[in-house]
């Protein structure tokens, strides 16, 4: 029997390394590739305009690639559980394929869709390709629990061997004899939405630095893989968080949307490494992909992973609720130019360097403002092009020293850290132009400049640019003591309950802090 197939694109917005898409073509007469605009996402997640633009561009690029093969992408609007019964009937569907998605909502949604498919006699094929490995298999190998350290993950993966090689890219010949039924009026019913249709103002988008889509993803990958010396010597902690141009690949948005397969990325790096001396995990490019795997696995295996309460690995902290501080941090007006420049870049461009994320996350939580990491997680979810549920939750717990990383006494200085790689403050001058005329001696601490210098710079602190909302030296010391108390409470609770849980800084795990920070007298960097 020849099948009428639907391939359901979700994160895997690509034609390369898409085994579920290839499965849809086997013994197939008709095939419709679809993407569903699910109202759950804008209702339950913060999605900023720059990420909407990236998604739209990725869908356009995917449709363009399919057109070259005499196929089209069908954009369907509605809840999947309501959409599929109609499509199954109207299109006489016998097979549904899609890539496995591990997020909680996706797992519930997909199980519901699978039940609906069963009721309609539709075969369902699911394939792993959003991660390097099957996360369920990793958890199974670890006696049913997710590994809680990077070293443990490495040990488990060494038993499983290298990731699978990417599946072949879809080619026009693969669609020979397979019909995609579309009409001249296709865009009227199944067209890609515009920002205006989504209720967004295109004028509100930021600089168009990172176009969405598989075509751009493959171009960027090829560009960086040609730099074999750079690839082999890459060490994430040695890249610059405040470079005027990105000091890393900025391929993370393309991996997040599945425009670039993580397995393709892995094996392209492996090709460059072959026969050459190169850096190693956790700091290498391969190491960065393993960090992604680490947090994906944790997100699958730890209930309530994106919340503090009900999260078994997360330190329970009595964070403050200060809307004024949160808004100042979010909007880039804390009075600390390095922090404000990072947050301005985030809001306008949709991407900031990994270590810049460390700095602003520490500032919001345990370093200065003592606000919950869940609030920071929401802001990153809204503005980051590469906002990824598992990585966002995992990294915020890490950076707030709530889980995975326990050296809470290591604090990022909102002054000293930026100076390490940008003594002149050019990054600040770019993103906080009101400060661009300040001398080097005051660009990180403009409130210390004499009034005469502020006047010559055309910026009076407290009027044209805010004074610091907190005194870093004072609050960071107090916050270290608060974190110490939180760890003491957890240790006491664990002892009473007989749990063998992690107990703060005495617990040794592979720590990125050992790599990217240097201990100085006040334990700040």
Short mmCIF file of C-alpha atoms in Angstrom, two decimals:
data_model
loop_
_atom_site.label_atom_id
_atom_site.label_comp_id
_atom_site.label_asym_id
_atom_site.label_seq_id
_atom_site.Cartn_x
_atom_site.Cartn_y
_atom_site.Cartn_z
CA UNK A 1 0.00 0.00 0.00
CA UNK A 2 1.23 3.48 -0.85
CA UNK A 3 1.01 5.89 2.06
CA UNK A 4 -0.38 9.39 2.30
CA UNK A 5 2.13 10.94 4.69
CA UNK A 6 2.38 14.06 6.79
CA UNK A 7 5.77 15.14 8.07
CA UNK A 8 5.30 17.49 10.99
CA UNK A 9 8.11 20.05 11.25
CA UNK A 10 8.61 21.46 14.73
CA UNK A 11 12.19 22.22 15.85
CA UNK A 12 13.88 20.38 12.98
CA UNK A 13 13.39 23.07 10.32
CA UNK A 14 15.78 21.50 7.81
CA UNK A 15 16.11 18.98 5.01
CA UNK A 16 19.50 17.62 6.11
CA UNK A 17 19.77 14.96 8.84
CA UNK A 18 16.02 14.61 9.18
CA UNK A 19 15.35 10.87 9.53
CA UNK A 20 11.67 11.38 10.34
CA UNK A 21 11.21 13.28 7.07
CA UNK A 22 12.91 10.49 5.15
CA UNK A 23 10.68 7.94 6.90
CA UNK A 24 7.63 9.80 5.60
CA UNK A 25 8.76 9.14 2.02
CA UNK A 26 9.04 5.37 2.22
CA UNK A 27 6.32 3.69 0.09
CA UNK A 28 4.65 7.08 -0.18
CA UNK A 29 2.23 8.36 -2.81
CA UNK A 30 1.38 11.76 -1.30
CA UNK A 31 3.43 13.74 1.20
CA UNK A 32 2.57 17.01 2.87
CA UNK A 33 5.17 18.76 5.03
CA UNK A 34 3.43 20.86 7.67
CA UNK A 35 4.26 23.32 10.42
CA UNK A 36 1.59 24.12 13.00
CA UNK A 37 1.25 27.61 14.47
CA UNK A 38 0.23 26.36 17.89
CA UNK A 39 -1.43 29.07 20.05
CA UNK A 40 -0.02 27.38 23.16
CA UNK A 41 3.40 28.93 22.62
CA UNK A 42 2.55 32.67 22.56
CA UNK A 43 0.06 32.05 25.35
CA UNK A 44 2.44 30.19 27.68
CA UNK A 45 5.89 31.39 26.67
CA UNK A 46 7.43 34.79 26.14
CA UNK A 47 8.43 35.11 22.49
CA UNK A 48 10.08 38.36 21.45
CA UNK A 49 9.76 39.89 18.01
CA UNK A 50 13.32 39.05 16.95
CA UNK A 51 12.70 35.35 17.58
CA UNK A 52 9.41 35.52 15.65
CA UNK A 53 11.31 37.05 12.76
CA UNK A 54 13.91 34.27 12.91
CA UNK A 55 11.18 31.62 12.87
CA UNK A 56 9.38 33.23 9.91
CA UNK A 57 12.61 33.43 7.95
CA UNK A 58 13.38 29.80 8.76
CA UNK A 59 9.95 28.72 7.51
CA UNK A 60 10.36 30.77 4.33
CA UNK A 61 13.75 29.19 3.69
CA UNK A 62 12.33 25.71 4.26
CA UNK A 63 9.42 26.38 1.89
CA UNK A 64 11.83 27.72 -0.71
CA UNK A 65 13.94 24.56 -0.53
CA UNK A 66 10.85 22.38 -0.85
CA UNK A 67 9.63 24.38 -3.85
CA UNK A 68 12.82 23.50 -5.69
CA UNK A 69 11.73 19.87 -5.32
CA UNK A 70 8.17 20.58 -6.48
CA UNK A 71 6.83 20.42 -2.94
CA UNK A 72 5.56 23.05 -0.47
CA UNK A 73 5.39 23.72 3.23
CA UNK A 74 1.86 23.84 4.66
CA UNK A 75 1.43 26.26 7.59
CA UNK A 76 -1.57 25.15 9.63
CA UNK A 77 -3.05 27.30 12.37
CA UNK A 78 -4.60 25.85 15.51
CA UNK A 79 -4.13 23.40 18.36
CA UNK A 80 -2.52 20.14 17.15
CA UNK A 81 -5.15 18.00 18.90
CA UNK A 82 -7.85 19.88 16.97
CA UNK A 83 -5.97 20.21 13.69
CA UNK A 84 -4.95 16.60 13.13
CA UNK A 85 -8.40 14.92 13.16
CA UNK A 86 -9.43 17.25 10.34
CA UNK A 87 -6.23 16.76 8.36
CA UNK A 88 -6.28 12.99 8.76
CA UNK A 89 -9.77 12.90 7.31
CA UNK A 90 -9.44 15.53 4.57
CA UNK A 91 -6.07 14.31 3.31
CA UNK A 92 -6.76 10.56 3.85
CA UNK A 93 -3.55 10.33 5.86
CA UNK A 94 -2.07 6.94 6.71
CA UNK A 95 1.29 7.98 8.19
CA UNK A 96 2.52 10.80 10.45
CA UNK A 97 6.23 11.39 11.12
CA UNK A 98 8.02 13.84 13.37
CA UNK A 99 11.23 14.42 15.31
CA UNK A 100 11.16 13.63 19.03
CA UNK A 101 10.86 16.70 21.25
CA UNK A 102 11.72 16.24 24.93
CA UNK A 103 10.12 19.33 26.47
CA UNK A 104 7.22 18.70 28.90
CA UNK A 105 4.52 20.33 26.78
CA UNK A 106 5.82 18.61 23.65
CA UNK A 107 5.75 15.19 25.32
CA UNK A 108 2.14 15.68 26.42
CA UNK A 109 1.11 17.10 23.04
CA UNK A 110 2.79 14.31 21.10
CA UNK A 111 1.26 11.57 23.21
CA UNK A 112 -2.19 13.08 22.65
CA UNK A 113 -1.58 13.36 18.90
CA UNK A 114 -0.36 9.75 18.81
CA UNK A 115 -3.62 8.61 20.44
CA UNK A 116 -5.64 10.58 17.89
CA UNK A 117 -3.59 9.04 15.08
CA UNK A 118 -4.26 5.57 16.44
CA UNK A 119 -7.99 6.26 16.48
CA UNK A 120 -7.78 7.25 12.81
CA UNK A 121 -5.65 4.30 11.80
CA UNK A 122 -2.61 6.49 11.14
CA UNK A 123 0.87 5.05 11.64
CA UNK A 124 3.15 7.27 13.76
CA UNK A 125 6.93 7.29 13.30
CA UNK A 126 9.12 9.28 15.69
CA UNK A 127 12.87 9.72 15.28
CA UNK A 128 15.68 11.11 17.46
CA UNK A 129 17.58 13.92 15.75
CA UNK A 130 17.21 17.01 17.95
CA UNK A 131 19.89 15.70 20.30
CA UNK A 132 23.17 13.86 19.79
CA UNK A 133 21.86 10.84 21.69
CA UNK A 134 18.52 9.44 22.80
CA UNK A 135 18.14 11.17 26.17
CA UNK A 136 15.97 8.34 27.48
CA UNK A 137 18.78 5.90 26.69
CA UNK A 138 21.27 8.02 28.64
CA UNK A 139 18.96 8.03 31.66
CA UNK A 140 18.44 4.28 31.34
CA UNK A 141 22.21 3.76 31.29
CA UNK A 142 22.39 5.76 34.53
CA UNK A 143 19.95 3.50 36.40
CA UNK A 144 16.94 5.59 35.53
CA UNK A 145 18.35 8.91 36.72
CA UNK A 146 19.80 11.82 34.76
CA UNK A 147 23.53 12.41 35.30
CA UNK A 148 24.06 15.46 37.49
CA UNK A 149 27.66 16.19 36.56
CA UNK A 150 29.34 16.71 33.22
CA UNK A 151 31.95 14.08 34.08
CA UNK A 152 29.23 11.51 34.71
CA UNK A 153 27.63 12.34 31.36
CA UNK A 154 30.97 11.86 29.64
CA UNK A 155 31.38 8.50 31.33
CA UNK A 156 27.94 7.35 30.19
CA UNK A 157 28.51 8.54 26.61
CA UNK A 158 31.85 6.75 26.45
CA UNK A 159 29.90 3.50 26.87
CA UNK A 160 27.44 4.45 24.14
CA UNK A 161 30.09 5.40 21.62
CA UNK A 162 30.06 8.42 19.29
CA UNK A 163 26.77 9.99 18.16
CA UNK A 164 25.05 8.53 15.11
CA UNK A 165 26.13 9.88 11.76
CA UNK A 166 23.65 12.34 10.20
CA UNK A 167 20.95 10.97 7.93
CA UNK A 168 21.33 11.84 4.22
CA UNK A 169 19.95 15.18 3.09
CA UNK A 170 16.65 15.17 1.23
CA UNK A 171 17.16 15.45 -2.52
CA UNK A 172 14.79 15.98 -5.39
CA UNK A 173 15.22 12.41 -6.52
CA UNK A 174 13.92 11.21 -3.14
CA UNK A 175 10.56 12.74 -4.07
CA UNK A 176 10.38 11.04 -7.46
CA UNK A 177 6.90 9.55 -7.83
CA UNK A 178 5.70 11.30 -4.67
CA UNK A 179 3.10 14.03 -5.07
CA UNK A 180 2.59 17.06 -2.83
CA UNK A 181 -0.95 18.29 -3.55
CA UNK A 182 -0.92 22.08 -3.54
CA UNK A 183 -2.79 24.66 -5.57
CA UNK A 184 -2.14 28.09 -7.00
CA UNK A 185 -3.97 29.43 -3.94
CA UNK A 186 -1.69 27.61 -1.50
CA UNK A 187 -0.45 30.77 0.23
CA UNK A 188 -3.98 31.95 0.89
CA UNK A 189 -4.78 28.97 3.10
CA UNK A 190 -1.38 27.59 4.09
CA UNK A 191 0.98 30.55 3.70
CA UNK A 192 3.71 31.61 6.11
CA UNK A 193 2.52 34.32 8.52
CA UNK A 194 3.88 37.85 8.57
CA UNK A 195 4.86 39.77 11.66
CA UNK A 196 1.79 41.93 11.11
CA UNK A 197 -0.46 38.85 11.13
CA UNK A 198 1.06 37.93 14.47
CA UNK A 199 0.15 41.37 15.79
CA UNK A 200 3.75 42.62 15.75
CA UNK A 201 5.26 45.81 14.35
CA UNK A 202 8.18 45.04 11.97
CA UNK A 203 9.69 48.42 12.84
CA UNK A 204 10.27 47.10 16.37
CA UNK A 205 12.75 44.44 15.22
CA UNK A 206 16.41 44.88 15.96
CA UNK A 207 19.40 44.78 13.58
CA UNK A 208 19.17 41.93 11.09
CA UNK A 209 22.42 40.22 12.09
CA UNK A 210 21.43 36.56 12.07
CA UNK A 211 18.99 35.62 9.26
CA UNK A 212 16.94 32.52 10.01
CA UNK A 213 16.95 29.33 7.98
CA UNK A 214 18.82 26.20 6.98
CA UNK A 215 20.58 27.92 4.09
CA UNK A 216 22.19 30.48 6.37
CA UNK A 217 22.96 27.80 8.97
CA UNK A 218 24.88 25.68 6.46
CA UNK A 219 26.68 28.76 5.14
CA UNK A 220 27.78 29.82 8.61
CA UNK A 221 28.83 26.29 9.51
CA UNK A 222 30.94 26.03 6.36
CA UNK A 223 32.51 29.42 7.01
CA UNK A 224 33.64 28.47 10.49
CA UNK A 225 34.71 24.92 9.68
CA UNK A 226 37.13 26.36 7.10
CA UNK A 227 38.98 28.00 10.00
CA UNK A 228 40.59 24.73 11.07
CA UNK A 229 43.16 26.31 13.41
CA UNK A 230 40.44 28.34 15.13
CA UNK A 231 38.21 25.26 15.47
CA UNK A 232 41.01 23.12 16.91
CA UNK A 233 42.17 25.81 19.34
CA UNK A 234 38.69 26.91 20.41
CA UNK A 235 38.28 27.21 24.17
CA UNK A 236 35.05 28.84 25.23
CA UNK A 237 36.45 30.59 28.35
CA UNK A 238 39.09 32.28 26.21
CA UNK A 239 36.56 33.95 23.92
CA UNK A 240 35.50 37.53 24.60
CA UNK A 241 32.06 38.31 26.05
CA UNK A 242 32.24 41.97 25.01
CA UNK A 243 33.78 41.80 21.56
CA UNK A 244 32.21 44.21 19.08
CA UNK A 245 31.73 41.26 16.74
CA UNK A 246 30.87 37.78 18.06
CA UNK A 247 33.91 35.79 19.17
CA UNK A 248 32.01 32.51 18.81
CA UNK A 249 30.09 30.89 15.93
CA UNK A 250 26.59 32.17 16.84
CA UNK A 251 25.25 28.88 15.51
CA UNK A 252 23.17 28.35 18.66
CA UNK A 253 19.97 29.94 17.21
CA UNK A 254 20.24 27.64 14.19
CA UNK A 255 20.68 24.58 16.40
CA UNK A 256 17.78 25.69 18.63
CA UNK A 257 15.36 25.90 15.69
CA UNK A 258 16.84 22.81 14.07
CA UNK A 259 17.98 24.75 11.00
CA UNK A 260 21.30 23.08 11.75
CA UNK A 261 21.42 19.49 12.95
CA UNK A 262 23.45 19.08 16.12
CA UNK A 263 24.74 15.76 14.75
CA UNK A 264 25.87 17.43 11.54
CA UNK A 265 27.60 20.09 13.62
CA UNK A 266 29.33 17.41 15.73
CA UNK A 267 30.62 15.40 12.79
CA UNK A 268 31.78 18.48 10.85
CA UNK A 269 33.87 19.42 13.89
CA UNK A 270 35.15 15.84 14.06
CA UNK A 271 36.28 16.10 10.43
CA UNK A 272 38.27 19.22 11.23
CA UNK A 273 39.76 17.61 14.36
CA UNK A 274 40.84 14.45 12.51
CA UNK A 275 44.60 14.00 12.72
CA UNK A 276 45.14 17.36 14.44
CA UNK A 277 45.84 18.43 17.99
CA UNK A 278 42.74 20.10 19.38
CA UNK A 279 41.08 21.30 22.58
CA UNK A 280 38.87 18.94 24.57
CA UNK A 281 35.56 19.06 26.44
CA UNK A 282 34.26 20.86 28.36
CA UNK A 283 35.82 23.95 26.72
CA UNK A 284 36.06 22.75 23.10
CA UNK A 285 33.37 23.05 20.42
CA UNK A 286 32.50 19.41 21.00
CA UNK A 287 32.34 20.27 24.67
CA UNK A 288 29.73 22.96 24.02
CA UNK A 289 27.49 20.45 22.27
CA UNK A 290 27.88 18.08 25.20
CA UNK A 291 26.76 20.83 27.57
CA UNK A 292 23.62 21.04 25.47
CA UNK A 293 23.19 17.27 25.82
CA UNK A 294 23.76 17.52 29.57
CA UNK A 295 20.96 20.02 30.12
CA UNK A 296 18.60 18.29 27.69
CA UNK A 297 19.02 15.07 29.63
CA UNK A 298 18.49 16.87 32.94
CA UNK A 299 15.36 18.51 31.55
CA UNK A 300 13.93 15.12 30.63
CA UNK A 301 14.79 13.39 33.90
CA UNK A 302 14.10 16.08 36.52
CA UNK A 303 10.45 17.03 37.14
CA UNK A 304 9.69 20.78 37.37
CA UNK A 305 13.10 21.50 35.90
CA UNK A 306 12.25 25.11 35.06
CA UNK A 307 11.06 25.96 38.59
CA UNK A 308 12.68 26.16 42.02
CA UNK A 309 9.83 24.59 43.97
CA UNK A 310 9.28 20.91 43.29
CA UNK A 311 12.70 20.63 41.63
CA UNK A 312 14.68 17.95 43.44
CA UNK A 313 18.12 19.23 42.45
CA UNK A 314 17.49 22.94 42.98
CA UNK A 315 18.54 24.83 46.08
CA UNK A 316 15.56 26.43 47.80
CA UNK A 317 16.38 30.11 48.28
CA UNK A 318 14.33 32.93 49.81
CA UNK A 319 14.83 35.28 46.90
CA UNK A 320 13.57 38.86 47.09
CA UNK A 321 10.74 40.15 44.95
CA UNK A 322 11.75 43.61 43.75
CA UNK A 323 9.95 44.73 40.60
CA UNK A 324 11.95 47.97 40.42
CA UNK A 325 15.29 46.14 40.43
CA UNK A 326 14.03 43.52 37.97
CA UNK A 327 12.83 46.18 35.53
CA UNK A 328 16.11 48.09 35.80
CA UNK A 329 18.07 44.92 35.03
CA UNK A 330 15.75 43.90 32.18
CA UNK A 331 15.84 47.35 30.58
CA UNK A 332 19.56 47.95 31.00
CA UNK A 333 19.49 50.78 33.54
CA UNK A 334 21.18 49.32 36.62
CA UNK A 335 23.84 52.03 36.61
CA UNK A 336 26.55 49.47 35.88
CA UNK A 337 27.56 50.12 32.25
CA UNK A 338 28.89 46.61 31.56
CA UNK A 339 25.65 45.00 32.75
CA UNK A 340 23.48 47.55 30.97
CA UNK A 341 25.39 47.17 27.70
CA UNK A 342 24.87 43.39 27.76
CA UNK A 343 21.16 43.72 28.44
CA UNK A 344 20.84 46.32 25.67
CA UNK A 345 22.52 44.00 23.20
CA UNK A 346 20.21 41.20 24.32
CA UNK A 347 17.02 43.23 23.83
CA UNK A 348 18.02 44.70 20.48
CA UNK A 349 19.96 41.89 18.79
CA UNK A 350 18.65 38.72 20.41
CA UNK A 351 22.05 37.27 21.22
CA UNK A 352 24.80 37.79 23.80
CA UNK A 353 27.98 35.87 24.45
CA UNK A 354 27.86 32.94 26.85
CA UNK A 355 30.10 34.65 29.41
CA UNK A 356 28.06 37.85 29.13
CA UNK A 357 25.07 35.72 30.11
CA UNK A 358 27.06 34.55 33.12
CA UNK A 359 27.75 38.13 34.19
CA UNK A 360 24.16 39.43 34.00
CA UNK A 361 22.71 36.25 35.51
CA UNK A 362 25.02 36.41 38.49
CA UNK A 363 24.22 40.12 38.90
CA UNK A 364 20.46 39.47 38.96
CA UNK A 365 20.63 36.56 41.40
CA UNK A 366 23.30 35.74 43.97
CA UNK A 367 25.73 38.52 43.04
CA UNK A 368 23.82 41.76 43.52
CA UNK A 369 20.04 42.01 43.21
CA UNK A 370 19.04 38.75 44.96
CA UNK A 371 16.16 38.11 42.56
CA UNK A 372 15.06 34.60 41.60
CA UNK A 373 16.65 32.93 38.60
CA UNK A 374 13.13 32.12 37.40
CA UNK A 375 12.63 35.83 36.65
CA UNK A 376 15.83 35.96 34.64
CA UNK A 377 14.84 32.79 32.85
CA UNK A 378 11.66 34.54 31.62
CA UNK A 379 13.60 37.51 30.27
CA UNK A 380 16.05 35.29 28.39
CA UNK A 381 13.12 33.24 27.09
CA UNK A 382 11.65 36.39 25.60
CA UNK A 383 14.70 37.99 24.04
CA UNK A 384 17.19 35.26 23.11
CA UNK A 385 17.06 33.91 19.55
CA UNK A 386 18.47 30.66 20.93
CA UNK A 387 16.10 30.48 23.91
CA UNK A 388 15.83 26.77 24.60
CA UNK A 389 13.71 25.44 27.45
CA UNK A 390 16.21 22.91 28.83
CA UNK A 391 19.33 25.01 28.38
CA UNK A 392 17.70 28.15 29.71
CA UNK A 393 16.50 26.47 32.89
CA UNK A 394 19.74 24.55 33.41
CA UNK A 395 22.04 27.49 32.89
CA UNK A 396 20.04 29.77 35.18
CA UNK A 397 20.19 27.19 37.95
CA UNK A 398 23.92 26.85 37.34
CA UNK A 399 24.65 30.57 37.33
CA UNK A 400 22.57 31.25 40.42
CA UNK A 401 24.48 28.41 42.14
CA UNK A 402 21.14 26.69 42.71
CA UNK A 403 22.15 23.43 40.99
CA UNK A 404 25.10 21.82 39.19
CA UNK A 405 27.54 24.59 40.24
CA UNK A 406 28.11 25.17 43.95
CA UNK A 407 30.98 27.66 44.34
CA UNK A 408 28.56 30.41 45.28
CA UNK A 409 31.36 32.52 46.72
CA UNK A 410 32.69 33.17 43.20
CA UNK A 411 31.01 36.37 42.10
CA UNK A 412 31.26 38.16 38.77
CA UNK A 413 32.22 41.79 39.31
CA UNK A 414 30.06 44.08 37.14
CA UNK A 415 33.16 46.26 36.84
CA UNK A 416 36.31 44.12 36.78
CA UNK A 417 35.05 41.26 34.61
CA UNK A 418 34.39 43.38 31.53
CA UNK A 419 37.73 45.16 31.83
CA UNK A 420 39.61 41.91 31.30
CA UNK A 421 38.79 41.79 27.61
CA UNK A 422 37.76 45.38 26.85
CA UNK A 423 39.84 47.85 28.85
CA UNK A 424 38.86 50.76 26.62
CA UNK A 425 35.14 50.09 27.08
CA UNK A 426 34.37 50.05 23.36
CA UNK A 427 31.54 47.57 23.95
CA UNK A 428 29.94 49.95 26.44
CA UNK A 429 30.37 52.89 24.07
CA UNK A 430 28.55 50.95 21.35
CA UNK A 431 25.53 49.84 23.37
CA UNK A 432 25.31 52.73 25.86
CA UNK A 433 26.10 55.67 23.56
CA UNK A 434 25.27 58.25 26.24
CA UNK A 435 28.54 57.17 27.91
CA UNK A 436 30.72 57.12 24.79
CA UNK A 437 32.62 60.31 25.65
CA UNK A 438 33.69 59.19 29.11
CA UNK A 439 37.45 58.67 29.57
CA UNK A 440 38.74 55.11 29.87
CA UNK A 441 39.32 55.56 33.60
CA UNK A 442 35.59 56.12 34.19
CA UNK A 443 33.78 54.19 31.46
CA UNK A 444 33.04 51.24 33.79
CA UNK A 445 32.38 53.45 36.84
CA UNK A 446 31.03 56.76 35.49
CA UNK A 447 29.58 57.75 38.87
CA UNK A 448 33.16 58.23 40.10
CA UNK A 449 33.94 60.83 37.44
CA UNK A 450 34.22 64.40 38.69
CA UNK A 451 31.32 66.65 37.76
CA UNK A 452 33.50 68.54 35.26
CA UNK A 453 34.29 65.34 33.36
CA UNK A 454 30.62 64.32 33.35
CA UNK A 455 29.72 67.71 31.90
CA UNK A 456 32.36 67.44 29.17
CA UNK A 457 31.08 63.94 28.36
CA UNK A 458 27.54 65.34 28.05
CA UNK A 459 26.16 62.89 30.61
CA UNK A 460 25.35 63.72 34.22
CA UNK A 461 25.15 60.58 36.35
CA UNK A 462 21.85 60.41 38.18
CA UNK A 463 20.18 62.50 35.49
CA UNK A 464 21.20 61.30 32.01
CA UNK A 465 22.37 57.86 33.15
CA UNK A 466 21.41 56.22 36.44
CA UNK A 467 23.56 55.83 39.50
CA UNK A 468 24.21 52.19 40.53
CA UNK A 469 21.04 50.74 42.03
CA UNK A 470 23.11 48.81 44.59
CA UNK A 471 26.65 48.94 45.91
CA UNK A 472 28.26 45.81 44.53
CA UNK A 473 30.96 45.44 47.17
CA UNK A 474 28.42 45.64 50.00
CA UNK A 475 25.55 43.54 48.65
CA UNK A 476 27.73 40.79 47.15
CA UNK A 477 29.26 40.07 50.54
CA UNK A 478 25.83 39.95 52.17
CA UNK A 479 24.52 37.68 49.43
CA UNK A 480 27.37 35.23 49.87
CA UNK A 481 26.28 34.84 53.48
CA UNK A 482 22.66 34.33 52.38
CA UNK A 483 23.74 31.59 49.98
CA UNK A 484 25.81 29.98 52.71
CA UNK A 485 22.75 29.95 54.96
CA UNK A 486 20.63 28.39 52.20
CA UNK A 487 23.15 25.59 51.74
CA UNK A 488 23.29 25.06 55.50
CA UNK A 489 19.50 24.71 55.64
CA UNK A 490 19.52 22.17 52.81
CA UNK A 491 22.30 20.20 54.45
CA UNK A 492 20.33 20.06 57.69
CA UNK A 493 17.13 19.04 55.91
CA UNK A 494 18.94 16.34 53.97
CA UNK A 495 20.54 14.94 57.11
CA UNK A 496 17.17 14.66 58.83
CA UNK A 497 15.53 12.95 55.88
CA UNK A 498 18.50 10.67 55.26
CA UNK A 499 18.91 11.93 51.70
CA UNK A 500 22.30 11.82 50.10
CA UNK A 501 22.03 15.05 48.17
CA UNK A 502 24.62 17.53 47.02
CA UNK A 503 25.89 19.66 49.90
CA UNK A 504 27.17 22.89 48.53
CA UNK A 505 30.77 23.76 47.82
CA UNK A 506 32.20 20.62 49.39
CA UNK A 507 30.66 18.56 46.60
CA UNK A 508 33.14 18.35 43.75
CA UNK A 509 31.86 18.22 40.22
CA UNK A 510 33.37 19.37 36.96
CA UNK A 511 33.11 23.14 37.26
CA UNK A 512 33.42 25.64 34.44
CA UNK A 513 34.32 28.19 37.11
CA UNK A 514 37.68 26.47 37.46
CA UNK A 515 38.25 27.31 33.84
CA UNK A 516 36.86 30.78 33.32
CA UNK A 517 37.54 32.49 36.63
CA UNK A 518 40.67 33.32 38.56
CA UNK A 519 40.60 33.50 42.30
CA UNK A 520 41.47 36.90 43.66
CA UNK A 521 41.38 38.26 47.17
CA UNK A 522 37.63 38.99 47.27
CA UNK A 523 36.68 35.99 45.16
CA UNK A 524 35.28 38.18 42.38
CA UNK A 525 36.11 38.28 38.73
#
